[in-house]
Amino acid sequence: MKKTSKKNNNFKIPGTELNSADAERGKEESQRNFVELLPLEVTYKIFSQLDIQSLCRASRTCTGWNCAIRNNDSLWKPHCLTIRAVCQREIDDDIKSGYTWRVILLRNYQKSKVKYEWLSGRYSNIRSPVSLPEKAMCPMDADTWGEILDAELEREVEKLQ
């Protein structure tokens, strides 16, 4: 006669109940979160391929991605150097002041877009402050306005010649 052992399927450790949906969801989340699965160097290489908007969106995906992106200053440096073409004085001043690349980008990104629009002549024909697009403006210092006015004067001189 064979003895068979019956398992007690009613034995459960409190707080460890997982249903199959919870287990599957956890598995999917782990598979999607490559930041936790891959070596940091590989993760940073992937993030370094993103443009500014995509990098900012990725940092809002989850806490793990936010920490990985926020804490790697080298991800922000290439973007700062790109906007330096428009805001050289501002970027250089921030570097001298010891700001991180991420903070430098946050301080100068919108300014670089507005300054570029002004320097390229987009607002040359505007005759009244009311005509300026409100959400496309940002505070700028006197030196920046000086650069913009110099560019406007150069455009006017070119028109006269």
Coordinates of C-alpha atoms in Angstrom, one line a residue:
M1 CA 0.0 0.0 0.0
K2 CA 1.3 3.4 -1.0
K3 CA 1.3 6.2 1.3
T4 CA 0.4 9.5 -0.2
S5 CA 1.1 12.8 1.4
K6 CA -1.5 15.4 1.2
K7 CA -0.3 19.0 1.1
N8 CA -2.0 21.5 3.2
N9 CA -3.0 24.1 0.6
N10 CA -4.7 26.2 3.2
F11 CA -1.4 27.2 4.8
K12 CA -0.6 30.8 3.9
I13 CA 1.9 33.3 5.3
P14 CA 0.0 36.5 6.1
G15 CA 0.8 39.5 3.8
T16 CA 2.2 37.3 1.0
E17 CA -1.0 36.6 -0.9
L18 CA -0.4 37.3 -4.6
N19 CA -2.8 36.5 -7.3
S20 CA -1.6 35.6 -10.8
A21 CA -2.5 39.1 -12.1
D22 CA -0.3 40.8 -9.4
A23 CA 2.6 38.4 -10.3
E24 CA 2.2 39.1 -14.0
R25 CA 2.0 42.8 -13.5
G26 CA 5.2 42.8 -11.4
K27 CA 7.0 40.7 -14.0
E28 CA 5.9 43.1 -16.8
E29 CA 7.1 46.1 -14.8
S30 CA 10.5 44.5 -14.2
Q31 CA 10.9 43.7 -17.9
R32 CA 10.0 47.2 -18.9
N33 CA 12.3 48.9 -16.4
F34 CA 15.6 48.4 -18.1
V35 CA 17.2 50.9 -15.7
E36 CA 17.1 48.3 -13.0
L37 CA 18.0 45.4 -15.3
L38 CA 20.9 46.8 -17.3
P39 CA 24.3 48.1 -16.1
L40 CA 24.3 51.8 -15.5
E41 CA 26.7 52.5 -18.4
V42 CA 24.3 50.9 -20.8
T43 CA 21.4 52.8 -19.4
Y44 CA 23.2 56.1 -19.6
K45 CA 24.2 55.3 -23.2
I46 CA 20.5 54.8 -24.1
F47 CA 19.4 58.0 -22.3
S48 CA 22.2 59.9 -24.0
Q49 CA 20.6 59.3 -27.4
L50 CA 17.5 61.2 -26.4
D51 CA 16.7 64.8 -27.3
I52 CA 15.9 67.3 -24.5
Q53 CA 12.2 66.8 -24.6
S54 CA 12.4 63.0 -24.7
L55 CA 14.9 63.1 -21.8
C56 CA 12.6 65.2 -19.7
R57 CA 9.7 62.9 -20.5
A58 CA 11.7 59.9 -19.6
S59 CA 12.6 61.4 -16.3
R60 CA 8.9 61.6 -15.5
T61 CA 8.2 57.9 -16.3
C62 CA 9.0 56.5 -12.9
T63 CA 11.1 57.2 -9.9
G64 CA 13.9 54.9 -11.0
W65 CA 14.2 56.6 -14.4
N66 CA 14.0 60.0 -12.7
C67 CA 16.9 59.2 -10.4
A68 CA 19.0 57.8 -13.1
I69 CA 18.5 60.8 -15.4
R70 CA 18.6 63.5 -12.7
N71 CA 21.8 62.1 -11.1
N72 CA 23.8 61.8 -14.3
D73 CA 25.0 65.3 -15.1
S74 CA 26.8 64.1 -18.3
L75 CA 23.4 63.4 -19.9
W76 CA 22.6 67.2 -19.8
K77 CA 26.0 68.5 -21.0
P78 CA 25.6 68.0 -24.8
H79 CA 22.3 69.8 -24.7
C80 CA 23.8 72.7 -22.8
L81 CA 26.6 72.9 -25.3
T82 CA 24.0 73.0 -28.1
I83 CA 22.2 76.0 -26.6
R84 CA 25.5 77.6 -25.9
A85 CA 25.6 78.6 -29.6
V86 CA 22.8 81.1 -28.7
C87 CA 23.5 81.8 -25.0
Q88 CA 27.3 81.6 -24.8
R89 CA 27.7 84.3 -22.2
E90 CA 24.9 82.9 -20.0
I91 CA 26.2 79.3 -20.2
D92 CA 29.8 80.3 -19.5
D93 CA 28.7 82.5 -16.5
D94 CA 26.7 79.5 -15.1
I95 CA 29.7 77.2 -15.6
K96 CA 31.9 79.6 -13.7
S97 CA 29.3 79.9 -11.0
G98 CA 29.5 76.1 -10.5
Y99 CA 26.0 75.1 -11.6
T100 CA 25.4 71.5 -12.7
W101 CA 24.8 70.9 -16.4
R102 CA 21.2 70.0 -15.6
V103 CA 20.6 73.3 -13.7
I104 CA 22.4 75.2 -16.5
L105 CA 20.0 73.7 -19.0
L106 CA 17.0 74.5 -16.8
R107 CA 18.1 78.1 -16.4
N108 CA 18.8 78.8 -20.1
Y109 CA 16.7 76.5 -22.3
Q110 CA 13.7 78.8 -22.6
K111 CA 15.9 81.8 -22.8
S112 CA 17.9 80.3 -25.7
K113 CA 14.7 79.6 -27.7
V114 CA 13.4 83.2 -27.2
K115 CA 16.8 84.8 -27.8
Y116 CA 17.2 82.7 -31.0
E117 CA 13.8 84.0 -32.3
W118 CA 14.8 87.6 -31.5
L119 CA 18.3 87.3 -33.0
S120 CA 17.0 85.6 -36.2
G121 CA 14.6 88.6 -36.8
R122 CA 11.4 86.9 -36.1
Y123 CA 10.1 89.9 -34.1
S124 CA 11.7 92.6 -36.2
N125 CA 8.4 93.9 -37.5
I126 CA 6.6 94.0 -34.2
R127 CA 5.8 97.6 -33.3
S128 CA 4.0 97.2 -30.0
P129 CA 4.5 95.0 -26.9
V130 CA 0.9 93.9 -27.2
S131 CA 1.9 92.1 -30.5
L132 CA 4.5 89.9 -28.8
P133 CA 3.5 86.3 -28.2
E134 CA 3.1 86.2 -24.4
K135 CA 4.0 82.5 -23.8
A136 CA 7.1 82.8 -26.0
M137 CA 8.7 85.4 -23.8
C138 CA 10.9 85.0 -20.7
P139 CA 12.9 87.4 -18.5
M140 CA 16.3 88.4 -20.0
D141 CA 19.1 90.5 -18.5
A142 CA 20.3 93.8 -19.9
D143 CA 23.3 92.2 -21.7
T144 CA 21.0 89.8 -23.6
W145 CA 18.7 92.7 -24.6
G146 CA 21.8 94.6 -25.8
E147 CA 22.8 91.6 -28.0
I148 CA 19.2 91.6 -29.4
L149 CA 19.2 95.3 -30.1
D150 CA 22.6 95.1 -31.8
A151 CA 21.3 92.4 -34.1
E152 CA 18.2 94.5 -34.9
L153 CA 20.4 97.5 -35.7
E154 CA 22.6 95.4 -38.0
R155 CA 19.4 94.2 -39.8
E156 CA 18.2 97.8 -40.2
V157 CA 21.6 98.9 -41.5
E158 CA 21.6 96.0 -44.0
K159 CA 18.2 97.0 -45.3
L160 CA 19.4 100.6 -45.9
Q161 CA 22.4 99.5 -47.9

